[in-house]
Coordinates of C-alpha atoms in Angstrom, one line a residue:
M37 CA -0.7 61.5 5.4
S38 CA -2.5 58.2 5.8
S39 CA -1.7 55.5 8.3
I40 CA -2.1 51.7 8.2
T41 CA -5.3 51.9 10.4
G42 CA -7.6 51.7 7.4
E43 CA -7.4 55.2 6.0
L44 CA -7.4 55.8 2.3
T45 CA -4.6 57.5 0.5
P46 CA -5.4 60.4 -1.9
K47 CA -5.8 57.8 -4.7
G48 CA -8.3 55.8 -2.7
I49 CA -6.0 52.9 -1.8
N50 CA -6.7 51.3 1.6
V51 CA -3.2 51.0 3.1
A52 CA -4.3 48.6 5.9
K53 CA -5.9 46.3 3.4
V54 CA -2.7 46.3 1.3
F55 CA -0.6 45.4 4.3
R56 CA -3.0 42.6 5.3
T57 CA -2.9 41.2 1.8
I58 CA 0.9 41.2 1.8
R59 CA 1.0 39.5 5.2
R60 CA -1.6 36.9 4.3
W61 CA -0.5 35.9 0.8
P62 CA 3.2 35.2 -0.2
L63 CA 3.1 37.7 -3.1
A64 CA 6.8 38.5 -3.2
P65 CA 8.1 34.9 -3.0
V66 CA 5.6 33.8 -5.7
A67 CA 6.6 36.7 -7.9
V68 CA 10.3 35.8 -7.6
V69 CA 9.7 32.1 -8.3
L70 CA 7.5 32.9 -11.3
F71 CA 10.0 35.3 -12.6
L72 CA 12.8 32.8 -12.4
I73 CA 10.7 30.1 -14.1
I74 CA 9.8 32.5 -16.9
I75 CA 13.4 33.5 -17.6
A76 CA 14.5 29.8 -17.4
I77 CA 11.9 28.8 -20.0
F78 CA 12.7 31.7 -22.3
A79 CA 16.4 31.9 -21.6
P80 CA 17.5 32.0 -25.2
L81 CA 15.1 35.0 -25.9
V82 CA 15.8 36.9 -22.7
A83 CA 19.6 36.5 -22.4
P84 CA 21.4 39.4 -24.2
H85 CA 24.4 37.1 -25.1
H86 CA 25.2 33.5 -25.6
P87 CA 26.4 32.1 -22.2
L88 CA 29.5 30.6 -23.8
E89 CA 30.4 33.6 -25.9
A90 CA 33.7 35.1 -24.6
K91 CA 35.3 38.4 -25.5
F92 CA 38.8 38.6 -24.1
E93 CA 38.7 42.4 -24.2
K94 CA 35.7 42.3 -21.8
R95 CA 37.3 40.0 -19.2
N96 CA 36.6 41.2 -15.6
V97 CA 34.7 44.2 -16.9
P98 CA 32.7 45.7 -14.0
P99 CA 28.9 46.2 -14.0
A100 CA 27.4 48.8 -16.2
W101 CA 26.6 51.3 -13.4
T102 CA 30.3 51.6 -12.4
E103 CA 32.8 54.0 -13.8
E104 CA 34.5 51.5 -16.0
G105 CA 31.5 49.4 -16.8
T106 CA 29.8 49.0 -20.2
S107 CA 26.1 48.8 -21.1
E108 CA 26.9 45.7 -23.2
Y109 CA 27.5 43.7 -20.0
L110 CA 25.0 44.9 -17.4
L111 CA 26.3 42.8 -14.6
G112 CA 29.8 42.7 -15.8
G113 CA 32.0 40.1 -17.4
D114 CA 33.8 37.1 -15.9
H115 CA 37.5 36.1 -16.0
I116 CA 37.4 35.1 -19.7
G117 CA 35.0 37.8 -20.9
R118 CA 31.6 36.1 -20.8
D119 CA 28.4 38.0 -19.8
I120 CA 27.5 37.4 -16.2
L121 CA 23.8 38.2 -16.7
S122 CA 23.5 35.8 -19.6
R123 CA 25.2 33.0 -17.7
I124 CA 22.9 33.6 -14.6
I125 CA 19.8 33.4 -16.9
F126 CA 20.9 30.1 -18.4
G127 CA 22.1 28.8 -15.0
T128 CA 18.5 29.4 -13.8
R129 CA 17.3 26.9 -16.3
I130 CA 19.8 24.2 -15.1
S131 CA 19.2 24.8 -11.4
L132 CA 15.4 24.7 -11.7
M133 CA 15.5 21.7 -14.0
V134 CA 17.7 19.8 -11.5
A135 CA 15.4 20.7 -8.6
A136 CA 12.2 19.8 -10.4
T137 CA 13.5 16.4 -11.7
V138 CA 15.0 15.4 -8.4
L139 CA 11.9 16.4 -6.4
A140 CA 9.6 14.6 -8.7
A141 CA 11.7 11.4 -8.4
G142 CA 12.4 11.7 -4.7
A143 CA 8.9 12.7 -3.7
F144 CA 7.3 9.9 -5.7
V145 CA 9.7 7.1 -4.4
G146 CA 9.6 8.4 -0.8
T147 CA 5.9 8.7 -0.7
V148 CA 5.2 5.3 -2.1
L149 CA 7.7 3.6 0.2
G150 CA 6.5 5.7 3.2
V151 CA 2.9 4.7 2.7
T152 CA 3.9 1.1 2.2
A153 CA 6.0 1.0 5.4
G154 CA 3.5 2.8 7.5
Y155 CA 0.4 0.9 6.5
F156 CA 1.7 -2.7 6.2
G157 CA 4.3 -2.5 9.0
G158 CA 6.1 -5.6 10.2
I159 CA 9.1 -6.8 8.2
V160 CA 8.3 -4.4 5.3
D161 CA 8.5 -1.4 7.6
E162 CA 11.7 -2.7 9.2
I163 CA 13.5 -3.2 5.9
L164 CA 12.4 0.2 4.4
M165 CA 13.3 2.1 7.5
R166 CA 16.7 0.5 7.7
M167 CA 17.2 1.6 4.1
V168 CA 16.4 5.1 5.2
D169 CA 18.8 4.9 8.1
F170 CA 21.6 3.6 5.8
T171 CA 21.1 6.4 3.3
Y172 CA 21.3 9.0 6.1
A173 CA 24.5 7.4 7.4
V174 CA 26.3 7.6 4.1
P175 CA 28.1 11.0 3.7
F176 CA 26.7 12.5 0.5
I177 CA 29.7 14.7 -0.4
L178 CA 32.0 11.6 -0.2
V179 CA 29.7 9.6 -2.4
A180 CA 29.6 12.5 -4.9
L181 CA 33.4 12.8 -5.0
V182 CA 33.9 9.1 -5.5
A183 CA 31.2 9.0 -8.2
A184 CA 32.9 11.9 -10.0
V185 CA 36.1 10.0 -10.0
I186 CA 34.5 6.8 -11.4
W187 CA 32.3 8.6 -13.9
D188 CA 32.9 12.0 -15.4
P189 CA 30.8 14.8 -13.8
S190 CA 27.6 15.4 -15.8
L191 CA 24.1 16.8 -15.3
Q192 CA 22.7 13.2 -15.3
L193 CA 25.1 12.2 -12.6
V194 CA 24.1 15.2 -10.4
I195 CA 20.4 14.4 -10.8
I196 CA 20.9 10.7 -9.9
L197 CA 23.0 11.4 -6.9
L198 CA 20.5 14.0 -5.5
A199 CA 17.6 11.8 -6.2
I200 CA 19.2 8.9 -4.3
F201 CA 19.6 11.1 -1.2
T202 CA 16.3 13.0 -1.5
W203 CA 13.7 10.3 -1.0
P204 CA 14.5 9.3 2.7
P205 CA 13.0 12.5 4.3
F206 CA 9.8 12.0 2.3
A207 CA 9.6 8.3 3.3
R208 CA 10.1 8.9 7.0
Q209 CA 7.6 11.8 7.3
V210 CA 5.0 10.0 5.1
R211 CA 5.4 6.9 7.2
V212 CA 4.6 8.9 10.4
E213 CA 1.5 10.4 8.7
T214 CA 0.4 7.0 7.5
L215 CA 0.6 5.5 11.0
Q216 CA -1.7 8.3 12.3
L217 CA -4.2 8.1 9.4
K218 CA -4.5 4.3 9.4
A219 CA -5.9 4.5 12.9
M220 CA -8.8 6.8 11.8
D221 CA -12.4 5.5 11.7
Y222 CA -12.8 5.9 7.9
V223 CA -9.9 3.6 7.3
A224 CA -11.4 1.0 9.7
M225 CA -14.7 1.3 7.8
A226 CA -12.9 0.8 4.5
R227 CA -11.2 -2.3 5.9
V228 CA -14.5 -3.7 7.2
S229 CA -16.1 -3.1 3.8
G230 CA -13.6 -5.5 2.3
A231 CA -11.2 -3.0 0.6
S232 CA -7.8 -4.5 -0.1
G233 CA -4.7 -3.2 1.7
M234 CA -3.3 -1.5 -1.5
R235 CA -6.6 0.2 -2.1
I236 CA -6.8 1.5 1.4
A237 CA -3.2 2.7 1.4
F238 CA -3.2 4.5 -1.9
K239 CA -6.9 5.5 -2.3
H240 CA -7.9 6.4 1.3
I241 CA -4.6 7.3 3.1
L242 CA -2.5 8.8 0.3
P243 CA -4.9 11.8 -0.3
G244 CA -4.5 12.8 3.3
I245 CA -0.7 12.9 2.9
V246 CA -0.6 15.0 -0.2
P247 CA -0.5 18.4 1.7
T248 CA 2.5 17.2 3.8
V249 CA 4.3 16.1 0.6
M250 CA 3.6 19.5 -1.0
V251 CA 5.1 21.4 1.9
M252 CA 8.1 19.2 2.1
A253 CA 8.7 19.5 -1.6
S254 CA 8.6 23.3 -1.5
L255 CA 11.0 23.4 1.5
Q256 CA 13.4 20.9 -0.3
V257 CA 13.8 23.2 -3.4
G258 CA 16.1 25.5 -1.6
A259 CA 18.2 22.7 -0.1
L260 CA 18.5 21.1 -3.6
V261 CA 19.6 24.3 -5.2
I262 CA 22.3 24.8 -2.5
T263 CA 23.4 21.2 -2.7
E264 CA 23.7 21.4 -6.5
S265 CA 25.7 24.7 -6.1
V266 CA 28.0 23.1 -3.6
L267 CA 28.7 20.2 -5.9
S268 CA 29.4 22.6 -8.8
F269 CA 31.6 24.6 -6.4
L270 CA 33.6 21.5 -5.6
G271 CA 34.0 20.6 -9.2
V272 CA 31.8 17.5 -9.1
G273 CA 28.6 19.1 -10.3
I274 CA 27.6 20.6 -13.6
P275 CA 30.8 20.4 -15.8
A276 CA 32.2 23.4 -17.5
P277 CA 31.5 25.3 -19.7
D278 CA 27.8 24.9 -19.0
P279 CA 26.7 27.8 -16.7
S280 CA 25.6 26.9 -13.2
W281 CA 25.2 29.2 -10.2
G282 CA 27.5 27.1 -8.1
S283 CA 30.2 26.8 -10.7
M284 CA 30.0 30.6 -11.3
V285 CA 30.6 31.3 -7.6
S286 CA 33.5 28.8 -7.7
Q287 CA 35.0 30.4 -10.8
G288 CA 34.9 33.9 -9.2
R289 CA 36.5 32.9 -5.8
N290 CA 40.0 33.7 -7.1
Y291 CA 38.8 37.2 -8.2
V292 CA 36.8 38.3 -5.2
A293 CA 39.2 41.2 -4.4
T294 CA 39.4 42.5 -8.0
A295 CA 36.2 41.3 -9.7
W296 CA 33.6 40.7 -6.9
W297 CA 30.7 40.6 -9.3
I298 CA 31.7 37.3 -10.8
S299 CA 30.7 35.5 -7.5
F300 CA 28.3 38.0 -6.0
F301 CA 25.5 38.0 -8.5
P302 CA 25.2 34.2 -8.8
G303 CA 25.2 34.2 -5.0
V304 CA 22.3 36.6 -5.0
A305 CA 20.4 34.4 -7.4
I306 CA 20.9 31.4 -5.1
F307 CA 19.7 33.5 -2.1
L308 CA 16.6 34.6 -3.9
I309 CA 15.4 31.2 -4.9
V310 CA 16.2 29.6 -1.5
F311 CA 14.6 32.4 0.5
S312 CA 11.5 32.5 -1.7
M313 CA 10.9 28.8 -1.6
N314 CA 11.5 28.5 2.1
F315 CA 9.0 31.4 2.7
L316 CA 6.5 29.7 0.3
G317 CA 6.9 26.4 2.1
D318 CA 6.3 28.0 5.5
W319 CA 3.1 29.6 4.1
L320 CA 1.9 26.3 2.7
R321 CA 2.5 24.6 6.0
D322 CA 0.5 27.2 7.9
T323 CA -2.3 27.1 5.3
L324 CA -2.6 23.4 4.8
D325 CA -2.3 22.4 8.5
P326 CA -5.7 22.7 10.2
K327 CA -4.1 22.9 13.6
L328 CA -1.9 25.9 12.6
R329 CA -4.9 27.7 11.0
Q330 CA -6.6 27.8 14.4
L331 CA -3.7 29.8 15.9

């Protein structure tokens, strides 16, 4: 029997090298994320049933591997006879679309405002940072509940609300990075050479901030998925009957004792994407930060 000290297995596989590769590269998280992206893109082709198709005779049917389960519904049916697996697959599309759209908007706005505040300083910095403080001070859930009362819950409303409360972390962190970079010698040389403030800020300073933005964006994906799920759980997120992981968990809370699979499997999907993106974000931080690479 081979050990992990570098010996080869009977098939010639270096076990130690395999373990080092697994520890060095985030293979499992990347595989999970790519898998979810693929099934989200090809949801209509992958899903065995339409997510809104209900068969009353299949309501609360257990998963296929249980005694009363059926192979037609591999992960079981919900309280009105819809296929749990198909709804999770289509819910993946909604969750990833919300996360991608919100991150693109939040990262762009936060980065631009953070670079502007950090480089120009003065009254500009003061106004932008007070906007960040005000956004942090406003309770997000309360705003979401009020918005859902004023406007009907919709996918667009969820994206707008999340985007409004996503840019402040980017702005604050980017401002700190900008304050450090603008004191570097190459920025002083660019200033002496006659480069304008906007050119220095977005041509010389911004490229040095991109790794930080990438790490923050990867770590924010999990938080956005959970927040969207919480909104759907509270009934102010993705409106029924569109499938959403959070709304599926909410719909199954009254059947936990008799049909646990309705909430359990969407919860597993939320766990997988959050865990994978957090792990990937940690790896990006360790890889892109020169100080951490020296440890």
